[in-house]
Structures are given as C-alpha cells and as structure tokens.
Amino acid sequence: GAVVSQHPSWVICKSGTSVKIECRSLDFQATTMFWYRQFPKQSLMLMATSNEGSKATYEQGVEKDKFLINHASLTLSTLTVTSAHPEDSSFYICSADKRGGYNEQFFGPGTRLTVL
Amino acid sequence: RKEVEQDPGPFNVPEGATVAFNCTYSNSASQSFFWYRQDCRKEPKLLMSVYSSGNEDGRFTAQLNRASQYISLLIRDSKLSDSATYLCVVNPGAGSYQLTFGKGTKLSVIP
C-alpha cells in the first residue's frame, strides 16, 4: 500500500495565529513530499517541494517565511502557516512521492483551514 | 498553450454508459502520466498510471499517444460511484518529481 496521513483534517483559527499541519507517509519512506493548496472549484496549486534533510523549494509567489516547511525525517513533513489571515483559508493537501516505481504520488486526506 | 489541458465538462451520462475523457500535454519530454479522481472536498486518489502500451483495469482503460501528446481514459459500464472529477496528471521528467495537473473533467453518472 501507499498510505499518507494528514493532521489535522480541519482547523478553525483566529486571524494572526499560526497553524501547523503534519503529513506522514505511513508505509513507505518519502524523500520528497509536496504541499498543495486548492481553493473552491479550482485546481490543485503546488506550493512547495519538501526534501528530507534540506530546504524546501517554493513555487513562484509562495512566501517561504509565511509557509514554513520542515521535512525532518523520511516519513514526516510539516507545513506551518504563520500569522494566518482569512485569505489563507483553503484546502491544504500534501503528497508523498513513492520512488522506485513510476513515481506516483499519493495524497493525504487534506486539511481544511478556516481563518476567521 | 496550457501545460495539461482537459475538457472541464461536465459530462452527464446515464448509468451503464461508456464515457471517454481526453487530455493533451505540452511538454514533449514528459515521462510519466496518470489519471487521478477527486471527489468533492476530498484529496485526489490515483486511479491509474498510463503506460506507453496502454493499460486496462477492470472497466477503466487508459491510453497514451506520445506522438500527439494525448492521453485518454475510457470508462465502461458507468456506475453512480464513478461520479467525480477526473484529473489528468503529467510528470515532466528531466529529474523532476513534481506533477502537473490538468484542471479536471467533471463526470456525473445519472440513475
């Protein structure tokens, strides 16, 4: 199998607070994980590529100081949304790359963030 | 030209129908191809990888035409549970593990 978990599944927070989202690959090691954001009725947008033991690579327009990514082990990557604002409300999804095959990516169940 | 292009639909088909989705990609060096399905407010789930020789998994058949840079997905004997958005996904290769997503094609299977 290829199971990816994500926690929390949803969070509601006040503007200005920071929110941490965890992404874990449960039955395989993931050298690379990806963080996406999806707004309603829009397609997935890649935010950053998280590499174990090194700095994340951010897509153009994504603020690295606002979206902190840490990939400290082969099974865990975290995304911290710092000083969240209402416009950060979105569906955040992580995926993990399962190497050795066709490079399929397997997605976590997502985290729905609502910033009041 | 968009990197991965799909007809957004919606495709409204009756149960038991056969439906086909098409997708084109712009990067001729792309290495890997996939179809994912995404249910409303859920994460994408891998439906099938698409190999050069084409592949079939039960009611689902995927085909790749590298010359035309074209991928297809055929669903036979549609079930109500097939209702979802189908995402055409491409890995650009060149050492990258990133995926490029199409905007998806929405399918509604009607009783």
Coordinates of C-alpha atoms in Angstrom, one line a residue:
Chain A
G1 CA 0.0 0.0 0.0
A2 CA 0.9 3.7 0.0
V3 CA -0.9 5.5 2.8
V4 CA -0.4 9.1 3.6
S5 CA -2.0 10.7 6.6
Q6 CA -2.5 14.3 7.4
H7 CA -3.4 16.0 10.6
P8 CA -5.5 17.9 11.5
S9 CA -8.2 17.2 9.0
W10 CA -9.7 20.6 9.7
V11 CA -8.9 23.7 11.8
I12 CA -10.6 26.9 12.5
C13 CA -8.4 29.7 13.9
K14 CA -8.3 33.4 14.6
S15 CA -6.5 35.8 12.3
G16 CA -2.9 36.2 13.3
T17 CA -2.4 32.8 14.8
S18 CA -0.1 30.1 13.4
V19 CA -1.3 26.7 12.3
K20 CA 0.8 23.6 11.9
I21 CA -0.2 20.7 9.6
E22 CA 1.5 17.4 9.6
C23 CA 1.9 15.0 6.7
R24 CA 3.1 11.4 7.3
S25 CA 3.8 8.5 4.9
L26 CA 2.7 5.5 6.9
D27 CA 4.0 2.5 5.0
F28 CA 6.8 3.9 2.9
Q29 CA 9.7 6.3 3.1
A30 CA 9.3 9.6 1.2
T31 CA 12.4 11.5 0.3
T32 CA 10.2 14.1 -1.3
M33 CA 6.8 15.4 -0.2
F34 CA 4.7 18.1 -1.8
W35 CA 2.4 20.7 -0.4
Y36 CA -0.6 21.9 -2.5
R37 CA -3.4 24.3 -1.9
Q38 CA -6.8 24.2 -3.5
F39 CA -9.4 26.9 -3.5
P40 CA -13.1 26.0 -4.1
K41 CA -13.7 24.9 -7.7
Q42 CA -10.1 25.4 -8.7
S43 CA -7.4 23.0 -9.5
L44 CA -4.6 22.0 -7.2
M45 CA -1.7 24.5 -7.0
L46 CA 1.7 23.3 -5.9
M47 CA 3.1 25.5 -3.1
A48 CA 6.4 23.8 -2.4
T49 CA 8.5 20.7 -2.7
S50 CA 9.8 19.4 0.6
N51 CA 13.0 17.4 0.6
E52 CA 14.1 15.4 3.6
G53 CA 17.1 17.0 5.3
S54 CA 17.3 20.1 3.1
K55 CA 15.4 23.3 2.5
A56 CA 12.1 23.3 0.7
T57 CA 11.7 24.6 -2.8
Y58 CA 8.9 27.1 -3.1
E59 CA 6.9 27.9 -6.2
Q60 CA 6.8 31.4 -7.5
G61 CA 4.5 33.7 -5.5
V62 CA 4.6 31.5 -2.3
E63 CA 6.1 33.3 0.6
K64 CA 8.6 31.0 2.3
D65 CA 8.5 33.0 5.5
K66 CA 4.8 32.6 5.7
F67 CA 4.6 28.9 4.8
L68 CA 7.3 27.2 6.8
I69 CA 8.1 23.7 5.8
N70 CA 10.2 21.2 7.7
H71 CA 11.0 17.7 6.5
A72 CA 12.9 16.3 9.3
S73 CA 12.5 12.6 8.6
L74 CA 11.7 10.3 5.7
T75 CA 8.1 9.9 6.9
L76 CA 7.2 13.4 8.2
S77 CA 6.8 16.8 6.7
T78 CA 5.2 19.8 8.4
L79 CA 3.7 22.9 7.0
T80 CA 3.2 25.9 9.3
V81 CA 1.0 28.7 8.2
T82 CA 2.3 31.7 10.2
S83 CA 0.2 34.7 11.1
A84 CA -2.7 33.3 9.2
H85 CA -5.2 35.6 7.6
P86 CA -8.7 34.9 6.1
E87 CA -7.2 34.8 2.6
D88 CA -5.2 31.8 3.7
S89 CA -8.4 29.8 4.2
S90 CA -8.1 26.9 1.8
F91 CA -7.8 23.2 1.5
Y92 CA -4.1 22.2 2.0
I93 CA -3.1 18.8 0.7
C94 CA 0.2 17.0 1.0
S95 CA 1.5 14.2 -1.2
A96 CA 4.4 11.9 -1.0
D97 CA 6.4 10.5 -3.8
K98 CA 6.9 6.7 -3.8
R99 CA 10.1 6.2 -5.6
G100 CA 11.2 3.1 -7.4
G101 CA 8.1 2.6 -9.5
Y102 CA 6.5 5.0 -11.9
N103 CA 6.9 7.9 -9.4
E104 CA 3.3 8.0 -8.4
Q105 CA 2.4 10.5 -5.8
F106 CA 0.0 9.6 -3.0
F107 CA -2.1 12.2 -1.3
G108 CA -3.0 12.8 2.3
P109 CA -6.7 13.4 3.0
G110 CA -6.1 17.2 3.2
T111 CA -6.6 19.9 5.9
R112 CA -9.3 22.4 5.6
L113 CA -8.2 25.6 7.1
T114 CA -10.6 28.4 8.0
V115 CA -9.2 31.6 9.3
L116 CA -11.7 33.9 11.0
Chain B
R1 CA -0.9 26.6 -24.6
K2 CA -1.6 25.2 -21.1
E3 CA 0.7 22.5 -19.9
V4 CA -2.1 20.0 -19.3
E5 CA -5.4 20.6 -20.9
Q6 CA -8.7 18.9 -20.3
D7 CA -12.3 19.5 -21.2
P8 CA -13.8 20.7 -17.9
G9 CA -17.2 19.1 -18.7
P10 CA -19.5 18.4 -17.0
F11 CA -20.2 15.1 -18.6
N12 CA -23.6 13.9 -17.6
V13 CA -24.1 10.3 -18.5
P14 CA -26.7 7.6 -17.6
E15 CA -25.7 4.5 -15.6
G16 CA -24.2 1.8 -17.9
A17 CA -22.9 4.3 -20.5
T18 CA -19.4 4.4 -21.8
V19 CA -17.6 7.7 -21.5
A20 CA -14.2 8.9 -22.7
F21 CA -12.0 11.7 -21.5
N22 CA -9.2 13.2 -23.3
C23 CA -6.2 15.2 -22.2
T24 CA -3.3 16.9 -24.1
Y25 CA 0.0 18.0 -22.7
S26 CA 2.5 20.5 -24.0
N27 CA 5.9 19.1 -22.8
S28 CA 7.1 16.5 -25.2
A29 CA 9.7 15.4 -22.7
S30 CA 7.1 14.3 -20.1
Q31 CA 7.9 11.0 -18.6
S32 CA 5.0 9.7 -16.6
F33 CA 1.3 10.0 -16.9
F34 CA -1.6 9.4 -14.6
W35 CA -5.3 9.7 -14.1
Y36 CA -6.4 10.7 -10.6
R37 CA -10.0 11.1 -9.4
Q38 CA -11.1 13.7 -6.9
D39 CA -14.4 13.6 -5.1
C40 CA -15.9 16.8 -3.8
R41 CA -13.9 18.2 -0.9
K42 CA -11.6 15.2 -0.9
E43 CA -8.0 14.6 -1.9
P44 CA -7.0 13.2 -5.3
K45 CA -6.7 9.5 -5.5
L46 CA -4.6 7.6 -8.0
L47 CA -6.9 5.9 -10.5
M48 CA -4.3 4.5 -12.9
S49 CA -0.9 5.1 -14.2
V50 CA -0.8 5.4 -18.0
Y51 CA 1.9 3.4 -19.8
S52 CA 3.1 3.7 -23.3
S53 CA 1.5 0.4 -24.3
G54 CA -1.8 1.4 -22.8
N55 CA -3.4 -0.3 -19.8
E56 CA -6.7 -1.6 -18.6
D57 CA -8.0 -2.1 -15.1
G58 CA -11.5 -3.5 -15.0
R59 CA -13.9 -1.0 -16.5
F60 CA -11.1 1.6 -17.0
T61 CA -8.8 1.8 -20.0
A62 CA -6.1 4.4 -20.4
Q63 CA -4.1 5.1 -23.5
L64 CA -1.1 7.3 -24.3
N65 CA -0.2 8.7 -27.7
R66 CA 3.3 10.3 -27.3
A67 CA 3.4 11.5 -30.9
S68 CA 0.2 13.5 -30.5
Q69 CA 0.9 14.2 -26.8
Y70 CA -2.5 12.9 -25.9
I71 CA -3.8 10.8 -23.1
S72 CA -7.3 9.2 -22.8
L73 CA -9.4 7.5 -20.2
L74 CA -12.3 5.3 -21.1
I75 CA -14.9 4.2 -18.5
R76 CA -17.2 1.4 -19.5
D77 CA -20.5 0.5 -17.8
S78 CA -20.5 3.7 -15.7
K79 CA -21.6 3.4 -12.1
L80 CA -23.1 6.1 -9.9
S81 CA -19.9 5.8 -7.8
D82 CA -17.9 6.9 -10.8
S83 CA -19.2 10.5 -10.4
A84 CA -16.2 12.6 -9.6
T85 CA -13.7 15.0 -11.2
Y86 CA -11.0 13.2 -13.2
L87 CA -7.6 14.8 -13.2
C88 CA -5.1 14.3 -16.0
V89 CA -1.6 14.4 -14.4
V90 CA 1.8 14.5 -16.0
N91 CA 5.3 14.3 -14.7
P92 CA 7.6 16.5 -16.8
G93 CA 10.7 14.3 -16.3
A94 CA 14.1 15.9 -16.5
G95 CA 14.8 14.8 -13.0
S96 CA 11.8 16.5 -11.5
Y97 CA 9.4 14.6 -9.3
Q98 CA 6.7 17.3 -9.5
L99 CA 3.4 16.7 -11.1
T100 CA 1.5 19.0 -13.4
F101 CA -2.3 18.8 -13.0
G102 CA -5.0 19.4 -15.5
K103 CA -8.0 21.3 -14.2
G104 CA -10.1 18.2 -14.3
T105 CA -13.1 16.9 -16.1
K106 CA -16.3 16.6 -14.0
L107 CA -18.4 13.4 -14.5
S108 CA -21.9 12.9 -13.2
V109 CA -23.4 9.5 -13.7
I110 CA -27.2 9.7 -13.5
P111 CA -29.6 6.9 -12.4

